[in-house]
């Protein structure tokens, strides 16, 4: 998948997406969307880890996080996912995938024998991580609604659907990591 960091195409794509993310952060900052500014800044810092941990995280894993942040930038800063059809579902599925792939790669690159010695435990743990990210996001959305009444919040059905889709994204990422064990093993 992302065996090398030397691919100019991946480096170029990473740089372009990172600059686009910075542009999106400035966009929401100038629109006085403080909560989105904080959220996207955390995404930007997380996706920049490949720059600081060269050789440990493939640029592609950072690309996944940047794309997840960009999906959030364009949906939330332009009126929210409810204005874009299935964007809420796409955002949750992809964010669950990106976060799980990123943390899964870090974990399995540093402890490659986990899947060999404890495959089911590792698989369940990584999927649970993705669902946990979704739970924190739903708490964040509720907090926005509670403290900033002008924010939009949907029904409990939307919350449950979002959590299921976060889990689906996490399941897909964990499955890809499982199928590509040679990607992170010694």
Short mmCIF file of N, CA and C in Angstrom, two decimals:
data_model
loop_
_atom_site.label_atom_id
_atom_site.label_comp_id
_atom_site.label_asym_id
_atom_site.label_seq_id
_atom_site.Cartn_x
_atom_site.Cartn_y
_atom_site.Cartn_z
N UNK A 1 0.84 -1.18 0.00
CA UNK A 1 0.00 0.00 0.00
C UNK A 1 0.89 1.25 0.00
N UNK A 2 1.44 1.63 1.16
CA UNK A 2 2.29 2.83 1.26
C UNK A 2 3.68 2.42 1.74
N UNK A 3 4.28 1.47 1.06
CA UNK A 3 5.55 0.89 1.52
C UNK A 3 6.66 1.93 1.69
N UNK A 4 6.63 2.98 0.93
CA UNK A 4 7.74 3.92 0.96
C UNK A 4 7.25 5.35 1.12
N UNK A 5 8.07 6.16 1.75
CA UNK A 5 7.78 7.58 1.89
C UNK A 5 8.41 8.37 0.75
N UNK A 6 9.10 7.70 -0.14
CA UNK A 6 9.85 8.37 -1.18
C UNK A 6 9.04 8.66 -2.44
N UNK A 7 7.79 8.26 -2.47
CA UNK A 7 6.97 8.49 -3.66
C UNK A 7 6.64 9.97 -3.78
N UNK A 8 7.09 10.63 -4.85
CA UNK A 8 6.83 12.06 -5.01
C UNK A 8 5.34 12.37 -5.10
N UNK A 9 4.56 11.48 -5.69
CA UNK A 9 3.13 11.72 -5.82
C UNK A 9 2.45 11.79 -4.46
N UNK A 10 2.80 10.88 -3.55
CA UNK A 10 2.21 10.89 -2.22
C UNK A 10 2.65 12.13 -1.46
N UNK A 11 3.93 12.49 -1.57
CA UNK A 11 4.42 13.70 -0.89
C UNK A 11 3.72 14.95 -1.42
N UNK A 12 3.55 15.03 -2.73
CA UNK A 12 2.88 16.18 -3.33
C UNK A 12 1.42 16.24 -2.91
N UNK A 13 0.74 15.10 -2.96
CA UNK A 13 -0.66 15.06 -2.54
C UNK A 13 -0.80 15.44 -1.08
N UNK A 14 0.10 14.94 -0.24
CA UNK A 14 0.08 15.26 1.19
C UNK A 14 0.23 16.77 1.40
N UNK A 15 1.19 17.37 0.72
CA UNK A 15 1.43 18.81 0.86
C UNK A 15 0.24 19.62 0.38
N UNK A 16 -0.31 19.27 -0.77
CA UNK A 16 -1.47 20.00 -1.31
C UNK A 16 -2.66 19.89 -0.37
N UNK A 17 -2.93 18.68 0.11
CA UNK A 17 -4.07 18.50 1.01
C UNK A 17 -3.84 19.21 2.35
N UNK A 18 -2.62 19.20 2.83
CA UNK A 18 -2.32 19.89 4.09
C UNK A 18 -2.53 21.40 3.92
N UNK A 19 -2.09 21.96 2.80
CA UNK A 19 -2.31 23.39 2.55
C UNK A 19 -3.80 23.70 2.38
N UNK A 20 -4.53 22.80 1.73
CA UNK A 20 -5.97 22.98 1.60
C UNK A 20 -6.64 22.95 2.97
N UNK A 21 -6.17 22.06 3.83
CA UNK A 21 -6.71 21.99 5.19
C UNK A 21 -6.44 23.29 5.95
N UNK A 22 -5.24 23.83 5.81
CA UNK A 22 -4.93 25.12 6.46
C UNK A 22 -5.86 26.21 5.92
N UNK A 23 -6.11 26.20 4.61
CA UNK A 23 -7.06 27.15 4.03
C UNK A 23 -8.45 26.98 4.61
N UNK A 24 -8.88 25.74 4.78
CA UNK A 24 -10.19 25.48 5.39
C UNK A 24 -10.25 25.95 6.83
N UNK A 25 -9.16 25.78 7.56
CA UNK A 25 -9.10 26.25 8.94
C UNK A 25 -9.23 27.77 8.98
N UNK A 26 -8.51 28.45 8.11
CA UNK A 26 -8.62 29.91 8.06
C UNK A 26 -10.03 30.34 7.66
N UNK A 27 -10.64 29.60 6.74
CA UNK A 27 -12.01 29.89 6.30
C UNK A 27 -12.99 29.85 7.47
N UNK A 28 -12.94 28.77 8.28
CA UNK A 28 -13.87 28.68 9.40
C UNK A 28 -13.51 29.67 10.50
N UNK A 29 -12.23 30.01 10.63
CA UNK A 29 -11.83 31.01 11.62
C UNK A 29 -12.42 32.37 11.28
N UNK A 30 -12.33 32.76 10.01
CA UNK A 30 -12.86 34.05 9.59
C UNK A 30 -14.38 34.08 9.60
N UNK A 31 -15.02 32.93 9.61
CA UNK A 31 -16.47 32.87 9.73
C UNK A 31 -16.91 32.81 11.19
N UNK A 32 -15.95 32.97 12.11
CA UNK A 32 -16.21 32.92 13.55
C UNK A 32 -16.82 31.59 13.99
N UNK A 33 -16.37 30.51 13.39
CA UNK A 33 -16.82 29.17 13.79
C UNK A 33 -15.74 28.57 14.69
N UNK A 34 -15.70 29.04 15.93
CA UNK A 34 -14.64 28.67 16.85
C UNK A 34 -14.57 27.17 17.11
N UNK A 35 -15.72 26.52 17.26
CA UNK A 35 -15.70 25.09 17.55
C UNK A 35 -15.14 24.31 16.37
N UNK A 36 -15.50 24.69 15.15
CA UNK A 36 -14.94 24.02 13.97
C UNK A 36 -13.45 24.32 13.83
N UNK A 37 -13.04 25.53 14.19
CA UNK A 37 -11.63 25.90 14.15
C UNK A 37 -10.82 24.98 15.06
N UNK A 38 -11.30 24.77 16.28
CA UNK A 38 -10.58 23.90 17.23
C UNK A 38 -10.52 22.47 16.71
N UNK A 39 -11.66 21.97 16.25
CA UNK A 39 -11.73 20.60 15.75
C UNK A 39 -10.78 20.39 14.57
N UNK A 40 -10.80 21.31 13.62
CA UNK A 40 -9.96 21.16 12.43
C UNK A 40 -8.48 21.35 12.74
N UNK A 41 -8.17 22.18 13.71
CA UNK A 41 -6.78 22.35 14.11
C UNK A 41 -6.24 21.05 14.70
N UNK A 42 -7.06 20.37 15.50
CA UNK A 42 -6.65 19.07 16.04
C UNK A 42 -6.41 18.09 14.90
N UNK A 43 -7.30 18.08 13.89
CA UNK A 43 -7.10 17.22 12.72
C UNK A 43 -5.80 17.57 12.01
N UNK A 44 -5.53 18.85 11.83
CA UNK A 44 -4.32 19.27 11.12
C UNK A 44 -3.07 18.82 11.86
N UNK A 45 -3.08 19.00 13.17
CA UNK A 45 -1.92 18.57 13.95
C UNK A 45 -1.74 17.05 13.90
N UNK A 46 -2.85 16.32 13.99
CA UNK A 46 -2.78 14.85 13.92
C UNK A 46 -2.25 14.39 12.57
N UNK A 47 -2.74 15.01 11.52
CA UNK A 47 -2.32 14.57 10.19
C UNK A 47 -0.91 15.01 9.86
N UNK A 48 -0.34 15.92 10.65
CA UNK A 48 1.03 16.36 10.43
C UNK A 48 2.06 15.45 11.09
N UNK A 49 1.60 14.50 11.88
CA UNK A 49 2.53 13.59 12.54
C UNK A 49 3.53 12.93 11.59
N UNK A 50 3.14 12.59 10.34
CA UNK A 50 4.14 11.99 9.45
C UNK A 50 5.36 12.88 9.24
N UNK A 51 5.18 14.18 9.36
CA UNK A 51 6.32 15.08 9.19
C UNK A 51 7.30 14.95 10.34
N UNK A 52 6.80 14.58 11.53
CA UNK A 52 7.64 14.48 12.71
C UNK A 52 8.11 13.06 12.99
N UNK A 53 7.40 12.09 12.48
CA UNK A 53 7.74 10.69 12.72
C UNK A 53 8.10 10.00 11.41
N UNK A 54 8.90 10.63 10.61
CA UNK A 54 9.26 10.10 9.29
C UNK A 54 9.80 8.68 9.46
N UNK A 55 9.30 7.81 8.62
CA UNK A 55 9.73 6.43 8.66
C UNK A 55 8.82 5.55 9.50
N UNK A 56 7.95 6.15 10.29
CA UNK A 56 7.06 5.35 11.12
C UNK A 56 5.63 5.38 10.63
N UNK A 57 5.20 6.46 10.05
CA UNK A 57 3.83 6.57 9.56
C UNK A 57 3.89 6.85 8.07
N UNK A 58 3.19 6.06 7.27
CA UNK A 58 3.21 6.36 5.84
C UNK A 58 2.44 7.64 5.57
N UNK A 59 2.87 8.37 4.58
CA UNK A 59 2.16 9.59 4.23
C UNK A 59 0.69 9.29 3.93
N UNK A 60 0.41 8.13 3.41
CA UNK A 60 -0.96 7.75 3.08
C UNK A 60 -1.87 7.76 4.29
N UNK A 61 -1.37 7.33 5.45
CA UNK A 61 -2.19 7.35 6.65
C UNK A 61 -2.54 8.78 7.03
N UNK A 62 -1.58 9.69 6.87
CA UNK A 62 -1.85 11.10 7.09
C UNK A 62 -2.83 11.66 6.08
N UNK A 63 -2.73 11.16 4.83
CA UNK A 63 -3.68 11.60 3.79
C UNK A 63 -5.10 11.25 4.18
N UNK A 64 -5.30 10.07 4.77
CA UNK A 64 -6.64 9.67 5.19
C UNK A 64 -7.20 10.67 6.20
N UNK A 65 -6.36 11.07 7.17
CA UNK A 65 -6.83 12.03 8.18
C UNK A 65 -7.12 13.40 7.57
N UNK A 66 -6.27 13.84 6.65
CA UNK A 66 -6.50 15.13 6.02
C UNK A 66 -7.80 15.11 5.22
N UNK A 67 -8.03 14.04 4.47
CA UNK A 67 -9.27 13.94 3.70
C UNK A 67 -10.49 13.94 4.63
N UNK A 68 -10.39 13.26 5.76
CA UNK A 68 -11.49 13.27 6.72
C UNK A 68 -11.74 14.70 7.22
N UNK A 69 -10.67 15.42 7.50
CA UNK A 69 -10.83 16.80 7.96
C UNK A 69 -11.43 17.68 6.87
N UNK A 70 -10.99 17.48 5.62
CA UNK A 70 -11.54 18.28 4.53
C UNK A 70 -13.03 18.01 4.31
N UNK A 71 -13.43 16.76 4.43
CA UNK A 71 -14.87 16.46 4.33
C UNK A 71 -15.62 17.23 5.40
N UNK A 72 -15.08 17.26 6.62
CA UNK A 72 -15.72 18.00 7.70
C UNK A 72 -15.72 19.50 7.44
N UNK A 73 -14.61 20.03 6.91
CA UNK A 73 -14.54 21.47 6.61
C UNK A 73 -15.65 21.86 5.64
N UNK A 74 -15.73 21.14 4.55
CA UNK A 74 -16.65 21.55 3.50
C UNK A 74 -18.11 21.32 3.86
N UNK A 75 -18.39 20.33 4.69
CA UNK A 75 -19.79 20.12 5.06
C UNK A 75 -20.22 21.06 6.18
N UNK A 76 -19.41 21.18 7.23
CA UNK A 76 -19.81 22.02 8.36
C UNK A 76 -19.70 23.51 8.07
N UNK A 77 -18.69 23.92 7.34
CA UNK A 77 -18.54 25.36 7.10
C UNK A 77 -19.51 25.87 6.05
N UNK A 78 -20.09 24.98 5.28
CA UNK A 78 -21.04 25.40 4.25
C UNK A 78 -22.49 25.10 4.64
N UNK A 79 -22.77 24.98 5.91
CA UNK A 79 -24.15 24.81 6.35
C UNK A 79 -24.43 23.53 7.08
N UNK A 80 -23.50 22.64 7.15
CA UNK A 80 -23.72 21.39 7.86
C UNK A 80 -24.09 20.26 6.93
N UNK A 81 -23.88 19.03 7.40
CA UNK A 81 -24.11 17.87 6.54
C UNK A 81 -25.57 17.67 6.16
N UNK A 82 -26.49 18.21 6.94
CA UNK A 82 -27.91 18.02 6.61
C UNK A 82 -28.27 18.71 5.29
N UNK A 83 -27.46 19.66 4.83
CA UNK A 83 -27.73 20.35 3.58
C UNK A 83 -27.14 19.64 2.36
N UNK A 84 -26.44 18.53 2.57
CA UNK A 84 -25.74 17.87 1.47
C UNK A 84 -26.12 16.40 1.33
N UNK A 85 -27.36 16.07 1.51
CA UNK A 85 -27.81 14.70 1.32
C UNK A 85 -27.11 13.73 2.25
N UNK A 86 -26.41 12.74 1.70
CA UNK A 86 -25.80 11.71 2.56
C UNK A 86 -24.42 12.09 3.11
N UNK A 87 -24.07 13.37 3.12
CA UNK A 87 -22.73 13.76 3.57
C UNK A 87 -22.47 13.40 5.03
N UNK A 88 -23.50 13.46 5.88
CA UNK A 88 -23.31 13.09 7.28
C UNK A 88 -22.88 11.63 7.38
N UNK A 89 -23.54 10.78 6.60
CA UNK A 89 -23.21 9.36 6.63
C UNK A 89 -21.81 9.12 6.05
N UNK A 90 -21.50 9.79 4.97
CA UNK A 90 -20.17 9.65 4.35
C UNK A 90 -19.10 10.14 5.32
N UNK A 91 -19.34 11.28 5.95
CA UNK A 91 -18.38 11.86 6.89
C UNK A 91 -18.11 10.91 8.04
N UNK A 92 -19.15 10.37 8.63
CA UNK A 92 -18.95 9.47 9.77
C UNK A 92 -18.24 8.18 9.37
N UNK A 93 -18.62 7.60 8.25
CA UNK A 93 -17.97 6.36 7.81
C UNK A 93 -16.50 6.61 7.51
N UNK A 94 -16.20 7.68 6.78
CA UNK A 94 -14.82 7.94 6.40
C UNK A 94 -13.97 8.36 7.60
N UNK A 95 -14.53 9.16 8.50
CA UNK A 95 -13.76 9.57 9.68
C UNK A 95 -13.45 8.37 10.56
N UNK A 96 -14.42 7.47 10.73
CA UNK A 96 -14.16 6.24 11.48
C UNK A 96 -13.06 5.42 10.83
N UNK A 97 -13.09 5.35 9.50
CA UNK A 97 -12.07 4.63 8.75
C UNK A 97 -10.70 5.28 8.95
N UNK A 98 -10.62 6.60 8.72
CA UNK A 98 -9.34 7.30 8.75
C UNK A 98 -8.69 7.23 10.13
N UNK A 99 -9.47 7.50 11.17
CA UNK A 99 -8.92 7.49 12.53
C UNK A 99 -8.45 6.09 12.92
N UNK A 100 -9.25 5.08 12.58
CA UNK A 100 -8.88 3.71 12.93
C UNK A 100 -7.66 3.25 12.15
N UNK A 101 -7.60 3.59 10.87
CA UNK A 101 -6.45 3.19 10.06
C UNK A 101 -5.18 3.84 10.61
N UNK A 102 -5.27 5.11 10.94
CA UNK A 102 -4.12 5.86 11.43
C UNK A 102 -3.59 5.26 12.73
N UNK A 103 -4.48 5.09 13.72
CA UNK A 103 -4.03 4.56 15.01
C UNK A 103 -3.67 3.08 14.89
N UNK A 104 -4.39 2.36 14.05
CA UNK A 104 -4.07 0.95 13.83
C UNK A 104 -2.71 0.77 13.22
N UNK A 105 -2.38 1.61 12.25
CA UNK A 105 -1.06 1.52 11.64
C UNK A 105 0.02 1.80 12.68
N UNK A 106 -0.16 2.84 13.49
CA UNK A 106 0.83 3.16 14.52
C UNK A 106 1.02 1.98 15.47
N UNK A 107 -0.08 1.43 15.93
CA UNK A 107 -0.03 0.33 16.88
C UNK A 107 0.64 -0.90 16.27
N UNK A 108 0.21 -1.27 15.09
CA UNK A 108 0.71 -2.50 14.48
C UNK A 108 2.11 -2.35 13.90
N UNK A 109 2.51 -1.14 13.56
CA UNK A 109 3.88 -0.93 13.09
C UNK A 109 4.86 -1.09 14.25
N UNK A 110 4.45 -0.63 15.43
CA UNK A 110 5.32 -0.69 16.60
C UNK A 110 5.22 -2.02 17.34
N UNK A 111 4.09 -2.71 17.23
CA UNK A 111 3.90 -4.00 17.88
C UNK A 111 3.32 -4.97 16.85
N UNK A 112 4.09 -5.38 15.85
CA UNK A 112 3.54 -6.16 14.74
C UNK A 112 3.05 -7.55 15.13
N UNK A 113 3.50 -8.08 16.24
CA UNK A 113 3.10 -9.43 16.63
C UNK A 113 1.71 -9.47 17.25
N UNK A 114 1.09 -8.32 17.44
CA UNK A 114 -0.25 -8.30 18.04
C UNK A 114 -1.24 -9.13 17.23
N UNK A 115 -1.27 -8.91 15.91
CA UNK A 115 -2.23 -9.66 15.09
C UNK A 115 -1.86 -11.14 15.03
N UNK A 116 -0.59 -11.43 15.10
CA UNK A 116 -0.16 -12.83 15.03
C UNK A 116 -0.52 -13.55 16.33
N UNK A 117 -0.23 -12.93 17.47
CA UNK A 117 -0.46 -13.57 18.76
C UNK A 117 -1.90 -13.42 19.26
N UNK A 118 -2.52 -12.30 19.00
CA UNK A 118 -3.87 -12.03 19.52
C UNK A 118 -4.75 -11.43 18.43
N UNK A 119 -5.04 -12.16 17.38
CA UNK A 119 -5.73 -11.55 16.23
C UNK A 119 -7.14 -11.05 16.55
N UNK A 120 -7.92 -11.82 17.26
CA UNK A 120 -9.30 -11.41 17.54
C UNK A 120 -9.32 -10.23 18.51
N UNK A 121 -8.48 -10.29 19.55
CA UNK A 121 -8.40 -9.19 20.51
C UNK A 121 -7.98 -7.89 19.82
N UNK A 122 -6.99 -7.97 18.97
CA UNK A 122 -6.51 -6.78 18.27
C UNK A 122 -7.57 -6.24 17.33
N UNK A 123 -8.23 -7.13 16.60
CA UNK A 123 -9.28 -6.72 15.67
C UNK A 123 -10.41 -6.00 16.42
N UNK A 124 -10.89 -6.60 17.49
CA UNK A 124 -11.98 -6.00 18.28
C UNK A 124 -11.53 -4.67 18.89
N UNK A 125 -10.29 -4.61 19.37
CA UNK A 125 -9.79 -3.37 19.98
C UNK A 125 -9.74 -2.23 18.98
N UNK A 126 -9.27 -2.51 17.77
CA UNK A 126 -9.18 -1.46 16.76
C UNK A 126 -10.56 -0.99 16.31
N UNK A 127 -11.49 -1.92 16.12
CA UNK A 127 -12.85 -1.52 15.75
C UNK A 127 -13.47 -0.69 16.89
N UNK A 128 -13.23 -1.11 18.12
CA UNK A 128 -13.75 -0.37 19.28
C UNK A 128 -13.18 1.05 19.33
N UNK A 129 -11.93 1.19 18.95
CA UNK A 129 -11.33 2.52 18.91
C UNK A 129 -12.09 3.43 17.96
N UNK A 130 -12.40 2.93 16.77
CA UNK A 130 -13.15 3.72 15.79
C UNK A 130 -14.53 4.11 16.30
N UNK A 131 -15.20 3.18 16.97
CA UNK A 131 -16.51 3.49 17.54
C UNK A 131 -16.37 4.53 18.66
N UNK A 132 -15.31 4.43 19.44
CA UNK A 132 -15.08 5.39 20.52
C UNK A 132 -14.88 6.80 19.96
N UNK A 133 -14.17 6.92 18.86
CA UNK A 133 -14.02 8.23 18.20
C UNK A 133 -15.41 8.77 17.85
N UNK A 134 -16.28 7.90 17.33
CA UNK A 134 -17.65 8.31 17.00
C UNK A 134 -18.43 8.76 18.22
N UNK A 135 -18.25 8.06 19.33
CA UNK A 135 -18.94 8.44 20.57
C UNK A 135 -18.49 9.82 21.01
N UNK A 136 -17.17 10.06 20.98
CA UNK A 136 -16.67 11.38 21.37
C UNK A 136 -17.20 12.47 20.43
N UNK A 137 -17.31 12.15 19.15
CA UNK A 137 -17.85 13.13 18.21
C UNK A 137 -19.31 13.45 18.53
N UNK A 138 -20.09 12.43 18.84
CA UNK A 138 -21.50 12.66 19.17
C UNK A 138 -21.64 13.47 20.45
N UNK A 139 -20.77 13.25 21.42
CA UNK A 139 -20.77 14.06 22.64
C UNK A 139 -20.41 15.50 22.30
N UNK A 140 -19.45 15.68 21.40
CA UNK A 140 -19.05 17.01 20.94
C UNK A 140 -20.24 17.71 20.28
N UNK A 141 -20.96 17.01 19.39
CA UNK A 141 -22.14 17.59 18.74
C UNK A 141 -23.19 17.98 19.77
N UNK A 142 -23.43 17.11 20.74
CA UNK A 142 -24.41 17.41 21.78
C UNK A 142 -23.98 18.63 22.57
N UNK A 143 -22.68 18.72 22.89
CA UNK A 143 -22.18 19.88 23.63
C UNK A 143 -22.38 21.17 22.86
N UNK A 144 -22.16 21.12 21.54
CA UNK A 144 -22.41 22.31 20.72
C UNK A 144 -23.87 22.71 20.80
N UNK A 145 -24.74 21.73 20.68
CA UNK A 145 -26.17 22.00 20.73
C UNK A 145 -26.57 22.54 22.10
N UNK A 146 -25.99 22.00 23.14
CA UNK A 146 -26.35 22.39 24.50
C UNK A 146 -25.86 23.80 24.83
N UNK A 147 -24.62 24.10 24.46
CA UNK A 147 -24.03 25.38 24.82
C UNK A 147 -24.20 26.46 23.76
N UNK A 148 -24.42 26.08 22.52
CA UNK A 148 -24.63 27.03 21.44
C UNK A 148 -25.96 26.70 20.78
N UNK A 149 -27.06 27.26 21.26
CA UNK A 149 -28.39 26.87 20.80
C UNK A 149 -28.63 27.03 19.30
N UNK A 150 -27.83 27.84 18.62
CA UNK A 150 -28.05 28.01 17.18
C UNK A 150 -27.51 26.82 16.37
N UNK A 151 -26.81 25.90 17.03
CA UNK A 151 -26.30 24.71 16.34
C UNK A 151 -27.43 23.72 16.12
N UNK A 152 -27.32 22.95 15.05
CA UNK A 152 -28.35 21.98 14.68
C UNK A 152 -28.00 20.60 15.25
N UNK A 153 -28.97 19.92 15.83
CA UNK A 153 -28.77 18.55 16.27
C UNK A 153 -29.98 17.73 15.85
N UNK A 154 -29.72 16.54 15.40
CA UNK A 154 -30.80 15.68 14.93
C UNK A 154 -31.28 14.76 16.04
N UNK A 155 -32.12 13.84 15.67
CA UNK A 155 -32.75 12.92 16.62
C UNK A 155 -31.78 11.84 17.08
N UNK A 156 -32.26 11.04 18.03
CA UNK A 156 -31.47 9.91 18.52
C UNK A 156 -31.21 8.91 17.40
N UNK A 157 -32.14 8.83 16.45
CA UNK A 157 -31.95 7.93 15.31
C UNK A 157 -30.71 8.33 14.52
N UNK A 158 -30.51 9.63 14.33
CA UNK A 158 -29.31 10.10 13.63
C UNK A 158 -28.06 9.75 14.41
N UNK A 159 -28.11 9.90 15.73
CA UNK A 159 -26.96 9.58 16.57
C UNK A 159 -26.59 8.11 16.46
N UNK A 160 -27.59 7.24 16.55
CA UNK A 160 -27.33 5.80 16.45
C UNK A 160 -26.80 5.44 15.07
N UNK A 161 -27.40 6.03 14.03
CA UNK A 161 -26.92 5.78 12.66
C UNK A 161 -25.47 6.21 12.51
N UNK A 162 -25.13 7.39 13.05
CA UNK A 162 -23.75 7.88 12.99
C UNK A 162 -22.79 6.92 13.67
N UNK A 163 -23.17 6.40 14.83
CA UNK A 163 -22.30 5.47 15.55
C UNK A 163 -22.11 4.16 14.78
N UNK A 164 -23.18 3.68 14.16
CA UNK A 164 -23.07 2.46 13.35
C UNK A 164 -22.13 2.70 12.17
N UNK A 165 -22.23 3.87 11.55
CA UNK A 165 -21.37 4.17 10.40
C UNK A 165 -19.92 4.38 10.82
N UNK A 166 -19.69 4.97 11.99
CA UNK A 166 -18.33 5.06 12.52
C UNK A 166 -17.75 3.66 12.70
N UNK A 167 -18.58 2.76 13.24
CA UNK A 167 -18.16 1.37 13.42
C UNK A 167 -17.87 0.68 12.09
N UNK A 168 -18.68 0.97 11.08
CA UNK A 168 -18.46 0.39 9.75
C UNK A 168 -17.12 0.85 9.18
N UNK A 169 -16.84 2.16 9.29
CA UNK A 169 -15.55 2.68 8.82
C UNK A 169 -14.39 2.04 9.56
N UNK A 170 -14.55 1.88 10.88
CA UNK A 170 -13.50 1.24 11.69
C UNK A 170 -13.32 -0.22 11.28
N UNK A 171 -14.41 -0.90 11.01
CA UNK A 171 -14.35 -2.30 10.59
C UNK A 171 -13.61 -2.44 9.26
N UNK A 172 -13.91 -1.54 8.32
CA UNK A 172 -13.24 -1.59 7.01
C UNK A 172 -11.74 -1.34 7.17
N UNK A 173 -11.37 -0.33 7.97
CA UNK A 173 -9.95 -0.03 8.17
C UNK A 173 -9.23 -1.20 8.83
N UNK A 174 -9.85 -1.78 9.85
CA UNK A 174 -9.22 -2.90 10.54
C UNK A 174 -9.09 -4.11 9.62
N UNK A 175 -10.08 -4.33 8.79
CA UNK A 175 -10.02 -5.43 7.83
C UNK A 175 -8.86 -5.21 6.85
N UNK A 176 -8.70 -3.97 6.36
CA UNK A 176 -7.59 -3.68 5.45
C UNK A 176 -6.24 -3.90 6.12
N UNK A 177 -6.12 -3.47 7.37
CA UNK A 177 -4.88 -3.69 8.10
C UNK A 177 -4.62 -5.18 8.30
N UNK A 178 -5.68 -5.93 8.56
CA UNK A 178 -5.54 -7.37 8.75
C UNK A 178 -5.10 -8.06 7.47
N UNK A 179 -5.69 -7.67 6.36
CA UNK A 179 -5.37 -8.30 5.08
C UNK A 179 -3.99 -7.93 4.57
N UNK A 180 -3.43 -6.85 5.07
CA UNK A 180 -2.12 -6.37 4.61
C UNK A 180 -1.10 -6.43 5.74
N UNK A 181 -1.01 -7.56 6.41
CA UNK A 181 -0.08 -7.67 7.54
C UNK A 181 1.37 -7.44 7.12
N UNK A 182 1.71 -7.77 5.89
CA UNK A 182 3.08 -7.56 5.43
C UNK A 182 3.41 -6.07 5.35
N UNK A 183 2.38 -5.26 5.32
CA UNK A 183 2.54 -3.81 5.23
C UNK A 183 3.24 -3.25 6.46
N UNK A 184 2.95 -3.78 7.63
CA UNK A 184 3.53 -3.23 8.85
C UNK A 184 4.40 -4.21 9.61
N UNK A 185 4.51 -5.44 9.14
CA UNK A 185 5.35 -6.40 9.86
C UNK A 185 6.81 -6.25 9.43
N UNK A 186 7.67 -6.80 10.27
CA UNK A 186 9.12 -6.70 10.00
C UNK A 186 9.54 -7.49 8.79
#
